[in-house]
Tab-separated table of C-alpha atoms in Angstrom:
chain	number	residue	atom	x	y	z
A	17	MET	CA	-9.296	-11.202	14.241
A	18	GLU	CA	-7.013	-10.812	11.210
A	19	THR	CA	-3.698	-9.087	11.103
A	20	LEU	CA	-3.439	-5.774	9.228
A	21	TYR	CA	-0.273	-4.214	8.036
A	22	ILE	CA	-0.355	-0.468	6.923
A	23	VAL	CA	2.304	-0.059	4.174
A	24	VAL	CA	3.598	3.335	3.923
A	25	PRO	CA	6.290	4.286	1.146
A	26	CYS	CA	8.518	7.075	2.179
A	27	TYR	CA	10.987	9.236	0.117
A	28	ASN	CA	12.510	12.035	1.802
A	29	GLU	CA	9.592	12.407	4.423
A	30	GLU	CA	11.587	13.736	7.465
A	31	GLU	CA	9.249	16.638	7.688
A	32	ALA	CA	6.085	14.877	7.394
A	33	LEU	CA	6.837	11.308	8.944
A	34	PRO	CA	6.706	12.337	12.811
A	35	GLU	CA	3.134	13.571	12.601
A	36	SER	CA	2.111	11.090	10.125
A	37	ALA	CA	3.328	8.224	12.115
A	38	LYS	CA	1.585	9.510	15.190
A	39	GLN	CA	-1.689	9.540	13.419
A	40	LEU	CA	-1.320	6.177	11.883
A	41	MET	CA	-0.424	4.558	15.129
A	42	GLN	CA	-3.312	6.080	16.916
A	43	LYS	CA	-5.630	4.629	14.121
A	44	LEU	CA	-3.947	1.227	14.408
A	45	GLU	CA	-4.321	1.232	18.216
A	46	ASN	CA	-7.910	2.405	18.052
A	47	LEU	CA	-8.843	-0.493	15.652
A	48	THR	CA	-7.031	-2.930	17.843
A	49	ARG	CA	-8.981	-1.693	21.018
A	50	CYS	CA	-12.316	-2.037	19.390
A	51	GLY	CA	-11.491	-5.644	18.390
A	52	LYS	CA	-11.441	-5.204	14.599
A	53	ILE	CA	-7.814	-6.240	14.027
A	54	SER	CA	-5.234	-8.383	15.774
A	55	ALA	CA	-2.783	-6.922	18.193
A	56	ASP	CA	0.057	-8.403	15.768
A	57	SER	CA	-1.043	-5.612	13.314
A	58	ARG	CA	1.773	-3.298	12.236
A	59	ILE	CA	2.728	-0.136	10.242
A	60	LEU	CA	5.489	-1.023	7.793
A	61	LEU	CA	7.310	2.091	6.701
A	62	VAL	CA	9.267	1.585	3.588
A	63	ASP	CA	12.308	4.002	2.983
A	64	ASP	CA	12.880	4.312	-0.774
A	65	GLY	CA	16.420	5.445	-0.732
A	66	SER	CA	15.815	8.666	1.052
A	67	LYS	CA	18.544	11.298	0.930
A	68	ASP	CA	17.358	12.828	4.232
A	69	SER	CA	16.950	11.452	7.831
A	70	THR	CA	14.005	9.411	7.036
A	71	TRP	CA	15.643	5.996	7.684
A	72	ASN	CA	16.935	7.326	10.952
A	73	LEU	CA	13.423	8.515	11.999
A	74	ILE	CA	12.128	4.910	10.988
A	75	SER	CA	14.648	3.325	13.163
A	76	ASP	CA	13.907	5.566	16.057
A	77	LEU	CA	9.983	4.686	15.680
A	78	HIS	CA	10.868	0.909	15.592
A	79	ALA	CA	13.010	1.223	18.724
A	80	SER	CA	10.288	3.079	20.613
A	81	ASN	CA	7.353	1.107	19.499
A	82	PRO	CA	7.604	-2.545	18.071
A	83	ARG	CA	4.272	-1.915	16.160
A	84	PHE	CA	6.435	0.156	13.757
A	85	ASP	CA	8.396	-2.150	11.111
A	86	GLY	CA	10.770	-0.839	8.662
A	87	VAL	CA	12.193	-1.702	5.330
A	88	ARG	CA	15.142	0.077	3.713
A	89	LEU	CA	15.665	-0.125	0.033
A	90	SER	CA	19.389	-0.213	-1.035
A	91	LYS	CA	18.683	2.722	-3.492
A	92	ASN	CA	15.880	4.834	-4.766
A	93	ARG	CA	13.574	2.563	-6.803
A	94	GLY	CA	10.397	4.778	-7.182
A	95	HIS	CA	7.118	4.898	-5.573
A	96	GLN	CA	5.446	1.907	-7.027
A	97	ASN	CA	8.429	-0.435	-6.363
A	98	ALA	CA	8.468	0.878	-2.748
A	99	VAL	CA	4.753	-0.076	-2.348
A	100	MET	CA	5.549	-3.416	-3.862
A	101	ALA	CA	8.376	-3.962	-1.638
A	102	GLY	CA	6.303	-3.352	1.410
A	103	LEU	CA	3.450	-5.729	-0.005
A	104	VAL	CA	5.928	-8.591	-0.616
A	105	THR	CA	7.650	-7.971	2.683
A	106	SER	CA	4.170	-8.255	4.555
A	107	LEU	CA	3.150	-11.491	2.921
A	108	ASP	CA	4.676	-13.628	5.600
A	109	TRP	CA	2.808	-11.708	8.585
A	110	ALA	CA	-0.197	-10.022	7.241
A	111	ASP	CA	-3.825	-11.284	6.430
A	112	TYR	CA	-4.182	-8.036	4.460
A	113	THR	CA	-2.608	-4.742	3.825
A	114	ILE	CA	-3.610	-1.112	3.408
A	115	THR	CA	-1.263	1.039	1.364
A	116	ILE	CA	-1.150	4.898	2.064
A	117	ASP	CA	1.271	7.683	1.253
A	118	ALA	CA	3.141	9.345	4.107
A	119	ASP	CA	1.836	12.736	3.293
A	120	LEU	CA	-1.705	11.616	4.574
A	121	GLN	CA	-3.438	13.472	1.924
A	122	ASP	CA	-5.568	10.360	1.731
A	123	ASP	CA	-7.826	10.476	4.746
A	124	ILE	CA	-6.870	7.878	7.376
A	125	ASN	CA	-10.356	7.851	8.741
A	126	ALA	CA	-11.445	5.970	5.442
A	127	ILE	CA	-9.175	3.107	6.861
A	128	ASP	CA	-12.154	2.237	9.281
A	129	GLU	CA	-14.597	1.547	6.484
A	130	MET	CA	-11.908	-0.405	4.571
A	131	VAL	CA	-11.432	-2.534	7.476
A	132	ASP	CA	-15.266	-3.003	7.855
A	133	ARG	CA	-15.447	-4.008	4.222
A	134	ARG	CA	-12.688	-6.666	4.895
A	135	ILE	CA	-14.410	-8.117	7.973
A	136	ALA	CA	-17.415	-8.437	5.592
A	137	GLY	CA	-15.254	-10.434	3.133
A	138	ALA	CA	-13.704	-7.877	0.643
A	139	ASP	CA	-10.389	-8.714	-1.023
A	140	ILE	CA	-9.908	-5.393	-2.661
A	141	VAL	CA	-11.110	-1.953	-1.415
A	142	CYS	CA	-10.039	1.159	-3.179
A	143	GLY	CA	-9.980	4.625	-1.585
A	144	VAL	CA	-11.571	7.099	-4.205
A	145	ARG	CA	-11.330	10.745	-3.775
A	146	ASN	CA	-14.569	12.604	-4.341
A	147	ASP	CA	-13.295	15.996	-3.400
A	148	ARG	CA	-10.027	17.644	-4.439
A	149	GLY	CA	-10.786	20.967	-2.983
A	150	SER	CA	-7.456	21.045	-1.230
A	151	ASP	CA	-5.469	20.715	-4.364
A	152	SER	CA	-4.203	23.722	-6.271
A	153	PHE	CA	-5.755	24.493	-9.640
A	154	LEU	CA	-2.566	23.358	-11.373
A	155	LYS	CA	-2.751	19.967	-9.566
A	156	ARG	CA	-6.338	19.267	-10.368
A	157	LEU	CA	-5.649	20.199	-14.000
A	158	THR	CA	-2.676	17.868	-14.372
A	159	ALA	CA	-4.597	15.134	-12.498
A	160	GLN	CA	-7.464	15.506	-14.933
A	161	GLY	CA	-5.111	15.462	-17.757
A	162	TYR	CA	-3.335	12.350	-16.518
A	163	TYR	CA	-6.448	10.120	-16.251
A	164	ALA	CA	-7.515	11.389	-19.626
A	165	LEU	CA	-4.037	10.326	-21.261
A	166	MET	CA	-4.273	6.931	-19.222
A	167	ARG	CA	-7.734	6.246	-20.812
A	168	LEU	CA	-6.549	7.195	-24.185
A	169	PHE	CA	-3.891	4.778	-23.820
A	170	GLY	CA	-6.335	1.993	-22.750
A	171	ALA	CA	-5.437	1.592	-19.188
A	172	ARG	CA	-8.026	0.135	-16.988
A	173	ILE	CA	-7.833	2.525	-13.874
A	174	LEU	CA	-10.338	3.806	-11.433
A	175	TYR	CA	-10.829	7.613	-11.701
A	176	ASN	CA	-9.417	9.526	-8.719
A	177	HIS	CA	-7.861	6.357	-7.285
A	178	ALA	CA	-4.113	6.510	-6.537
A	179	ASP	CA	-2.562	3.949	-4.173
A	180	PHE	CA	-4.733	4.081	-0.990
A	181	ARG	CA	-6.228	0.549	-1.104
A	182	LEU	CA	-6.787	-2.623	0.907
A	183	LEU	CA	-5.576	-5.952	-0.581
A	184	SER	CA	-5.946	-9.331	1.125
A	185	ARG	CA	-3.053	-11.775	1.210
A	186	GLU	CA	-4.589	-13.549	-1.764
A	187	ALA	CA	-4.864	-10.476	-3.935
A	188	VAL	CA	-1.235	-9.622	-3.132
A	189	ARG	CA	-0.289	-13.117	-4.265
A	190	ARG	CA	-2.224	-12.637	-7.576
A	191	LEU	CA	-0.531	-9.184	-8.027
A	192	CYS	CA	2.879	-10.875	-7.685
A	193	ARG	CA	2.154	-12.976	-10.564
A	194	PHE	CA	2.798	-9.965	-12.679
A	195	GLY	CA	6.303	-9.822	-11.143
A	196	THR	CA	7.388	-7.112	-8.702
A	197	GLU	CA	9.556	-4.801	-10.835
A	198	ASP	CA	8.522	-1.460	-12.426
A	199	LEU	CA	4.645	-2.034	-12.056
A	200	PHE	CA	1.857	0.256	-12.399
A	201	LEU	CA	-0.294	-0.973	-9.608
A	202	ARG	CA	-3.487	1.021	-10.407
A	203	GLY	CA	-3.575	-0.678	-13.737
A	204	LEU	CA	-3.169	-4.073	-12.417
A	205	ILE	CA	-5.550	-4.306	-9.416
A	206	THR	CA	-8.503	-4.199	-12.028
A	207	ARG	CA	-7.011	-7.372	-13.445
A	208	LEU	CA	-6.936	-9.525	-10.347
A	209	ASP	CA	-10.362	-11.161	-10.669
A	210	PHE	CA	-11.732	-9.829	-7.463
A	211	PRO	CA	-14.632	-7.357	-7.146
A	212	LEU	CA	-13.395	-3.843	-6.585
A	213	GLU	CA	-15.142	-2.122	-3.583
A	214	LYS	CA	-14.904	1.564	-3.108
A	215	VAL	CA	-14.460	3.916	-0.091
A	216	TYR	CA	-15.051	7.754	-0.918
A	217	TYR	CA	-13.240	10.533	0.892
A	218	ALA	CA	-12.123	14.191	0.553
A	219	ARG	CA	-8.401	14.692	-0.403
A	220	LEU	CA	-6.591	16.657	2.394
A	221	PRO	CA	-3.710	18.966	2.489
A	222	ARG	CA	-0.171	17.331	3.179
A	223	THR	CA	0.713	17.205	6.840
A	224	ALA	CA	4.226	18.699	5.929
A	225	GLY	CA	6.783	18.810	3.287
A	226	GLU	CA	6.178	18.942	-0.523
A	227	SER	CA	4.680	16.726	-3.156
A	228	LYS	CA	7.422	14.239	-4.734
A	229	TYR	CA	5.224	13.814	-7.833
A	230	THR	CA	6.419	16.102	-10.555
A	231	VAL	CA	4.734	16.286	-14.186
A	232	LYS	CA	7.842	14.311	-15.426
A	233	LYS	CA	7.128	11.596	-12.808
A	234	MET	CA	3.508	11.433	-13.790
A	235	LEU	CA	4.325	11.113	-17.408
A	236	GLN	CA	6.757	8.157	-16.573
A	237	LEU	CA	4.023	6.612	-14.579
A	238	ALA	CA	1.687	6.909	-17.536
A	239	ALA	CA	4.094	5.200	-19.609
A	240	LYS	CA	4.292	2.259	-17.272
A	241	GLY	CA	0.494	2.031	-17.367
A	242	VAL	CA	0.669	1.281	-20.990
A	243	THR	CA	3.350	-1.331	-20.560
A	244	CYS	CA	1.530	-2.937	-17.676
A	245	GLY	CA	-1.727	-3.045	-19.612
A	246	ARG	CA	-0.180	-5.571	-21.834
A	247	MET	CA	1.379	-7.844	-19.338
A	248	LYS	CA	0.279	-11.315	-18.807
A	249	PRO	CA	0.273	-12.962	-15.311
A	250	ALA	CA	2.284	-15.969	-14.810
A	251	ASP	CA	1.132	-19.221	-13.413
A	252	SER	CA	2.645	-18.578	-9.918
A	253	ILE	CA	4.250	-15.836	-7.818
A	254	GLN	CA	7.165	-14.034	-9.550
A	255	ILE	CA	9.334	-12.022	-7.113
A	256	GLY	CA	12.292	-10.273	-8.601
A	257	GLN	CA	15.044	-8.117	-7.211
A	258	LEU	CA	13.277	-5.655	-4.849
A	259	TYR	CA	16.707	-4.086	-3.688
A	260	ILE	CA	15.762	-4.554	0.064
A	261	GLY	CA	18.708	-3.658	1.924
A	262	GLU	CA	17.332	-3.920	5.651
A	263	VAL	CA	14.252	-5.090	7.483
A	264	LEU	CA	13.315	-4.045	10.975
A	265	HIS	CA	10.714	-6.441	12.430
A	266	ALA	CA	9.806	-7.300	16.071
C-alpha cells in the first residue's frame, strides 16, 4: 500500500476548516480501513499567511490527531505557491498527493476513484467539473470567460479543471523542474509527459466562508498561464524559496 498525502491550501479559512477537516479525515480513514492506502497517509494543511485563526486551527488539529500535518508560510504567497509548498514538503513522505481546496467545492467522493486510478498505475488524475449548477450565474460567466481567455493566449489547460488532482511522486519531481515560484499549475501538468486521466464530478456549494478568487486574482492567474506556457524545464529539480516558516509533522 502506498502513502497518500492530501494537500489542502488554506487562506483565511477559519469558518470552513473545522467541517472540511472532519470530512477529509473521514475520507482518509475510510481509504485506510479498506486497505487502499497506507496508515502513514496524512492530510497536509498549508496556511498561506492567513490573517485569521487558520494556523491556530491547524495546530489544534495536529495536536489532536497526528494524521493532520501542517505547513505555515511566513507570508501570503498566493494559492499556487501554497499548493506548491505542500507538494514539495510531501516529497519526503508521500508516494502520491491529491490537492484540494479547503472549501470542498470539489467533491471529496471523487478521491476514491482517483485512488483507484493510482492503484491501477496512473501518475496524473485530474478532477473535471461536469456540473457547475451550484455556482452563481456570474461565477459561471467569469469561469467561461477565463477559459476562453486562456485558450486565446495559447495556454494548454483542461476545461473545467482547477487544482483538484492526483500527482505521483515522479510527477511532482518533474513539475519541480519548472521551479517552484509563481507557477500556473494547470498549465504545467499538461507538459509533464504523463497521460492525463480524468475523474468527473459535480461542483458543490462551499462548506462555509467566501470565495477568495476575485476577478482581479483570476486575471493575474491568467497572466501567469501565459508566462508558464513559455517556460522550459530544467534538467533537474529546481526548488526556490518557498517561504516555509513552520512545519508540523508527526
